[in-house]
Short mmCIF file of N, CA and C in Angstrom, two decimals:
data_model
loop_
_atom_site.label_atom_id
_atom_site.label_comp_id
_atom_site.label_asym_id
_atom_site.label_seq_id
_atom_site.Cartn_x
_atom_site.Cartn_y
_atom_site.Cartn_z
N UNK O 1 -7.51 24.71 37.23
CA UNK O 1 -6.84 25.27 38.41
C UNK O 1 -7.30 24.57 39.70
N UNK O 2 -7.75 23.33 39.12
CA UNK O 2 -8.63 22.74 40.62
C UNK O 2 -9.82 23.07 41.40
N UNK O 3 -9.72 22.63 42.49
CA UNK O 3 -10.99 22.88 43.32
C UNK O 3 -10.56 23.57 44.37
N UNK O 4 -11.21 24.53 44.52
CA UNK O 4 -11.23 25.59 45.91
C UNK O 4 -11.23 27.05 45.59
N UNK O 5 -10.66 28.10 46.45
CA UNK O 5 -10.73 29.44 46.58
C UNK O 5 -10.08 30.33 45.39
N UNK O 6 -8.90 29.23 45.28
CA UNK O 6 -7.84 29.84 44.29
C UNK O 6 -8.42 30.17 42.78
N UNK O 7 -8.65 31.01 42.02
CA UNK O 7 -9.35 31.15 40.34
C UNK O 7 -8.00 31.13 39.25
N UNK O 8 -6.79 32.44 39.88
CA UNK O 8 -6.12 32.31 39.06
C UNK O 8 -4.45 32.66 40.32
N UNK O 9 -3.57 32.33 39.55
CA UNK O 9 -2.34 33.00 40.36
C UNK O 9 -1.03 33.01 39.31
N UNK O 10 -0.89 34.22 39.05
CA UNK O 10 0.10 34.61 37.90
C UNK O 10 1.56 35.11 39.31
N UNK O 11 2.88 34.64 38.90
CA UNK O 11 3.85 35.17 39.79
C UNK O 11 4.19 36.46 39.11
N UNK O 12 5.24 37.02 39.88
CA UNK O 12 5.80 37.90 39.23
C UNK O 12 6.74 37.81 38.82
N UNK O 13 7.80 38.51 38.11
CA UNK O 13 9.06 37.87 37.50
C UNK O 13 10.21 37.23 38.30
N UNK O 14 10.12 38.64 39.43
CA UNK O 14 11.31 38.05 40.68
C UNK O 14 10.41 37.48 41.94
N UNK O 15 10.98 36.55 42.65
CA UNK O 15 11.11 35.91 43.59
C UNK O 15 10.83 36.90 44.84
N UNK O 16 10.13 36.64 45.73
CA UNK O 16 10.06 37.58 46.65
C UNK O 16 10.84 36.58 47.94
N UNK O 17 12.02 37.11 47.72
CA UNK O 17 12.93 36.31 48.89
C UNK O 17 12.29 36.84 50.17
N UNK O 18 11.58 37.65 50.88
CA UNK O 18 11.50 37.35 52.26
C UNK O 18 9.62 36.77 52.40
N UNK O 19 9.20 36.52 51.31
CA UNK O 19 7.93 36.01 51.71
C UNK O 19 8.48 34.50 51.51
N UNK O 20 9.63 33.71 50.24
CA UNK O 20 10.22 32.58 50.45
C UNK O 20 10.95 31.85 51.35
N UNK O 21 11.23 33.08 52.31
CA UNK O 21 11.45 32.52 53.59
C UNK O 21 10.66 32.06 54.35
N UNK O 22 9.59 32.65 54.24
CA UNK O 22 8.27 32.83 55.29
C UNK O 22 7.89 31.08 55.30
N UNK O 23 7.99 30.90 53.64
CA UNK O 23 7.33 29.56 52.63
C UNK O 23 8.29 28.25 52.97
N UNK O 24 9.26 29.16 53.32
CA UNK O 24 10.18 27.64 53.32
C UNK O 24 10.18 26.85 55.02
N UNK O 25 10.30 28.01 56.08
CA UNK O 25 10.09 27.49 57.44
C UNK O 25 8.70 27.12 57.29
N UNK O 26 7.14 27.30 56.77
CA UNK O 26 6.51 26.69 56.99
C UNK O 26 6.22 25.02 55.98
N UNK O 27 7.03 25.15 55.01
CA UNK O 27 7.38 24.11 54.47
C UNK O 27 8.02 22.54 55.36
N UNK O 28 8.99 23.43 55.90
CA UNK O 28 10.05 22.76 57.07
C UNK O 28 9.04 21.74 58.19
N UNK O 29 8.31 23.06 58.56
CA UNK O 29 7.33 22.40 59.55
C UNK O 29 6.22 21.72 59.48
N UNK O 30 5.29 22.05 58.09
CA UNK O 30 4.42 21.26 58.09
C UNK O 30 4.52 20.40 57.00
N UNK O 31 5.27 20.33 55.75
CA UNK O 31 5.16 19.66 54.68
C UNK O 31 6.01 18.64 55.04
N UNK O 32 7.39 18.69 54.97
CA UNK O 32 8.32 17.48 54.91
C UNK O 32 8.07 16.39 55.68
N UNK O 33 6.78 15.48 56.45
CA UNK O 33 6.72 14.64 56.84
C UNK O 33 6.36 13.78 55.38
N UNK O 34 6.10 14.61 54.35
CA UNK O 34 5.45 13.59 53.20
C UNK O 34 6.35 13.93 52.20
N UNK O 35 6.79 15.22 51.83
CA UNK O 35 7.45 15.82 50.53
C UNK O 35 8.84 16.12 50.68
N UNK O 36 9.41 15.73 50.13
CA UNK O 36 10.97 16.05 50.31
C UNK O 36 10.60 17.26 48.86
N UNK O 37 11.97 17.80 48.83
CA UNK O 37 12.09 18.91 47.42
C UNK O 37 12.76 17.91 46.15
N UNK O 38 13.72 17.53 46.66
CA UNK O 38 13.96 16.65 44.88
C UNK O 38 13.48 15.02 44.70
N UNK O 39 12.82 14.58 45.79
CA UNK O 39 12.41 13.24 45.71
C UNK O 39 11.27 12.88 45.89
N UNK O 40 10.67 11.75 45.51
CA UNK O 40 9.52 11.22 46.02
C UNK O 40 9.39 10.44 47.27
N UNK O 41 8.65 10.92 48.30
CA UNK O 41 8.11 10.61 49.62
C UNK O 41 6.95 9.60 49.76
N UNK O 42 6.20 10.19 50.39
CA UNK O 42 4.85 9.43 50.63
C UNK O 42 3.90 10.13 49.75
N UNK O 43 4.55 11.57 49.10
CA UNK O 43 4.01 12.72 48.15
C UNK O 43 4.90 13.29 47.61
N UNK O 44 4.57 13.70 46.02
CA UNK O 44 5.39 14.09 45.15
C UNK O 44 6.43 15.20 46.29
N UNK O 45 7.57 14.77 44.90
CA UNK O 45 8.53 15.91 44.87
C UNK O 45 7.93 17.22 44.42
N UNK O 46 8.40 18.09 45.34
CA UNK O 46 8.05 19.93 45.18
C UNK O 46 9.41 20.48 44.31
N UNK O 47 9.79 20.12 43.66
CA UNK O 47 11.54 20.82 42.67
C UNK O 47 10.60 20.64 41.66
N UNK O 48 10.55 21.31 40.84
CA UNK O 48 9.84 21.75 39.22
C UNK O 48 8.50 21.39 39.28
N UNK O 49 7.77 21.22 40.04
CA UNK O 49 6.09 21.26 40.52
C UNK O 49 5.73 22.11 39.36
N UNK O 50 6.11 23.61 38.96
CA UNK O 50 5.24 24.50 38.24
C UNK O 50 5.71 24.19 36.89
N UNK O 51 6.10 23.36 36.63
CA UNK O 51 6.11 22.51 35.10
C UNK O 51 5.45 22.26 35.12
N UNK O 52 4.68 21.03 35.92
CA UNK O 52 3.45 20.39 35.92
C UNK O 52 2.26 20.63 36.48
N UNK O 53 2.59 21.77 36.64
CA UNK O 53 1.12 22.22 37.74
C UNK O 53 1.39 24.04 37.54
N UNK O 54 -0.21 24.10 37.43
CA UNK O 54 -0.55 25.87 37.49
C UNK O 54 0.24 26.16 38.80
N UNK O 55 0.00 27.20 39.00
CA UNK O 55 0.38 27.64 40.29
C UNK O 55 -1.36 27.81 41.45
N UNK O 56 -2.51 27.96 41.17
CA UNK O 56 -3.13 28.15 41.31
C UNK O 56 -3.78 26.73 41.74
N UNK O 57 -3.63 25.69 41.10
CA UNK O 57 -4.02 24.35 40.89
C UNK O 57 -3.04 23.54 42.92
N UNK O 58 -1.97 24.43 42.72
CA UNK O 58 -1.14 23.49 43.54
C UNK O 58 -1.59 24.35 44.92
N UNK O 59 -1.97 26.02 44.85
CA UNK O 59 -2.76 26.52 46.04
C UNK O 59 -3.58 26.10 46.43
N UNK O 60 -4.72 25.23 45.29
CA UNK O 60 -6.10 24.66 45.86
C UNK O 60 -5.42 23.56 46.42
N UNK O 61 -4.64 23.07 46.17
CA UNK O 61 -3.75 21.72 46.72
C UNK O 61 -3.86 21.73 48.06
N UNK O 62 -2.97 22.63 48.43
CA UNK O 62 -2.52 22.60 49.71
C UNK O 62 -3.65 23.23 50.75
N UNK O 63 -4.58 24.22 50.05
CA UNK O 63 -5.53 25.02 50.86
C UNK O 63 -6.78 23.65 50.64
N UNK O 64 -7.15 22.77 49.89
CA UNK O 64 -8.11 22.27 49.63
C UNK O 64 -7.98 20.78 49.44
N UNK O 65 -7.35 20.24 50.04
CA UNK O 65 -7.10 18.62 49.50
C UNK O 65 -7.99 17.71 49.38
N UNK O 66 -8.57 18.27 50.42
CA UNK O 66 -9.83 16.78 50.77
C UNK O 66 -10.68 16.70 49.58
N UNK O 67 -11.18 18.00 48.96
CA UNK O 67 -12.66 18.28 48.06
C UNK O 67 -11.27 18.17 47.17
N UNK O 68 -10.16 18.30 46.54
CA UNK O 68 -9.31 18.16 45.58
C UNK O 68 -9.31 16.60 45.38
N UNK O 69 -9.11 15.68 46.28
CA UNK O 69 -8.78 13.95 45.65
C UNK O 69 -9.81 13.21 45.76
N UNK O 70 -11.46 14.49 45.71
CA UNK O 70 -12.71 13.97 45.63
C UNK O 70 -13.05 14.07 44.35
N UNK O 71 -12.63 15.30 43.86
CA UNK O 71 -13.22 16.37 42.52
C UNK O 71 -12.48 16.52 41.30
N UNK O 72 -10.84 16.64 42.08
CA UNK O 72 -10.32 16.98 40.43
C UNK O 72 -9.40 15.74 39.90
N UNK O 73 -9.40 15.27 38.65
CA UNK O 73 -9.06 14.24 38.41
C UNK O 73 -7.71 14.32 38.00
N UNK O 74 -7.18 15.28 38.61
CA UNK O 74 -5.80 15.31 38.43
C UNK O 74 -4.90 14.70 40.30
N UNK O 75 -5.69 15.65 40.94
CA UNK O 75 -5.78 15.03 42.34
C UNK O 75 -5.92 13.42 42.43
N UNK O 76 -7.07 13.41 41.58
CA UNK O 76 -7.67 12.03 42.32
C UNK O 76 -6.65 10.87 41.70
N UNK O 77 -5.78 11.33 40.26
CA UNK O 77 -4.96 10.35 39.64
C UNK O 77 -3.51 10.07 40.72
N UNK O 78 -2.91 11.40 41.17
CA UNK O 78 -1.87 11.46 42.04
C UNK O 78 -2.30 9.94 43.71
N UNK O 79 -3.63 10.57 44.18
CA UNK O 79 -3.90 10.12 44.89
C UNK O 79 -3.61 8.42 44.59
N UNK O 80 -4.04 7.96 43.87
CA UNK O 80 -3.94 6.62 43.29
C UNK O 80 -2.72 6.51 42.62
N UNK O 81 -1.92 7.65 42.45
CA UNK O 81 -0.25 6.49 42.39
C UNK O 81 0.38 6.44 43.93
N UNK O 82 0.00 7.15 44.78
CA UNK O 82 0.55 7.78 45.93
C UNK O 82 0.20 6.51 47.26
N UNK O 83 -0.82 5.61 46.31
CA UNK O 83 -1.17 4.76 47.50
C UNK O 83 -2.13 5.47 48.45
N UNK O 84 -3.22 5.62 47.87
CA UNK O 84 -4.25 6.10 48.11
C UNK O 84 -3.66 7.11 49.86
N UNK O 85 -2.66 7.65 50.10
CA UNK O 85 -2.09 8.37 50.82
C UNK O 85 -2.94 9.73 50.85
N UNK O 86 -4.01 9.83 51.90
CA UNK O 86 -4.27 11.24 51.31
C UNK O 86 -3.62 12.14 52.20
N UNK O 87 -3.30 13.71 51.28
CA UNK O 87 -2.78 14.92 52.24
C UNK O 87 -3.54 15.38 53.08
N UNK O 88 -3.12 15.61 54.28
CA UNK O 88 -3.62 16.21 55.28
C UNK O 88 -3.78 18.01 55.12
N UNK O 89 -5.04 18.28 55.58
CA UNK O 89 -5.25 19.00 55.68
C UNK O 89 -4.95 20.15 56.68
N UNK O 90 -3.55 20.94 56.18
CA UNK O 90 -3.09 21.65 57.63
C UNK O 90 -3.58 22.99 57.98
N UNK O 91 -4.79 23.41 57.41
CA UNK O 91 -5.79 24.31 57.53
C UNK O 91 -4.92 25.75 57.61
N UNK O 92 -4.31 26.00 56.57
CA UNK O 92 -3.56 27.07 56.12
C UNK O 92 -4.35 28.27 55.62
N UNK O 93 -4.26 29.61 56.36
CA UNK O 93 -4.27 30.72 55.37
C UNK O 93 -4.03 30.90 54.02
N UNK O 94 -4.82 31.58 53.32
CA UNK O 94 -4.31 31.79 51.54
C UNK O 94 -2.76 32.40 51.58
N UNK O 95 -2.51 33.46 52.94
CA UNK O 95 -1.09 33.89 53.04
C UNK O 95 -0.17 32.71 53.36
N UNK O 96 -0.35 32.09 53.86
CA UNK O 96 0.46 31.19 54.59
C UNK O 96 0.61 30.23 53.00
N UNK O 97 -0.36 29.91 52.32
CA UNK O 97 0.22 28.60 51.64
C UNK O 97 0.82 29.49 49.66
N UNK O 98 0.67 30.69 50.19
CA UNK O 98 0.98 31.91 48.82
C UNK O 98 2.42 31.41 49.50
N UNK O 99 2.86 31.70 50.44
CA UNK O 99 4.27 31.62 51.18
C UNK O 99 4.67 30.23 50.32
N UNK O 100 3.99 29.53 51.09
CA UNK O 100 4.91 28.26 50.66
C UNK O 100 4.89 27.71 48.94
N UNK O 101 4.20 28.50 48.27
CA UNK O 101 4.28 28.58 46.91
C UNK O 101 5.23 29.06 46.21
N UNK O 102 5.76 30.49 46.89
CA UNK O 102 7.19 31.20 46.52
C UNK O 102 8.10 30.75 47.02
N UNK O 103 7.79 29.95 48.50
CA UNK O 103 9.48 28.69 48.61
C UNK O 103 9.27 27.70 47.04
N UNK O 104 8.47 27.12 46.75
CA UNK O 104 8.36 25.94 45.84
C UNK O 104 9.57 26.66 44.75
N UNK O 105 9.15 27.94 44.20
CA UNK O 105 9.16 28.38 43.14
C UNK O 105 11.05 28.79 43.50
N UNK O 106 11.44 28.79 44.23
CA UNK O 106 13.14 28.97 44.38
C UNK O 106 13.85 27.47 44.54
N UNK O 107 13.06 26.41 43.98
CA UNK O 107 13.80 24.71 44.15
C UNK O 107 14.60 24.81 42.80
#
């Protein structure tokens, strides 16, 4: 599940459309300089992310990057196809990046 705060994060069945709102304007604003949703950027595509990734794994992501493309070698492999591009750290609340986890999860 990576490195950081996150241990575990199970969703629930439905979608919580007004916290995916919450997820998607802060998506808008702080993610898309690197991530588009169905393409590759300067950083993966976010459309079927939780195929390949816990959900918990992609919270330490976004809450933890720096100690993530130090520590986990799943990080550190991305990092090195990505062109050693690292994510910025936009010093997000656990609420704030739970948000942008339930936008991911409606691509």
């Amino acid at each position: 599940v990576g490195i950081g705060p996150i241990t575990d994060l199970v969703f629930d069945d439905s979608i919580d459309a007004q916290m995916a709102e919450v997820g998607k304007t802060a998506f808008q604003q702080k993610c898309t300089a690197c991530h588009k949703t169905n393409a590759k950027l300067i950083g993966p595509k976010m459309e079927g992310i939780f195929e390949k990734r816990h959900p918990a794994w992609v919270m330490n992501m976004i809450l933890n990057p720096t100690k993530m493309v130090k520590e986990d070698p799943i990080a550190m492999a991305l990092l090195k196809e990505y062109n050693n591009t690292l994510m910025i750290n936009q010093n997000l609340s656990q609420e704030e990046a739970r948000a942008i986890v339930e936008y991911l999860r409606t691509l």
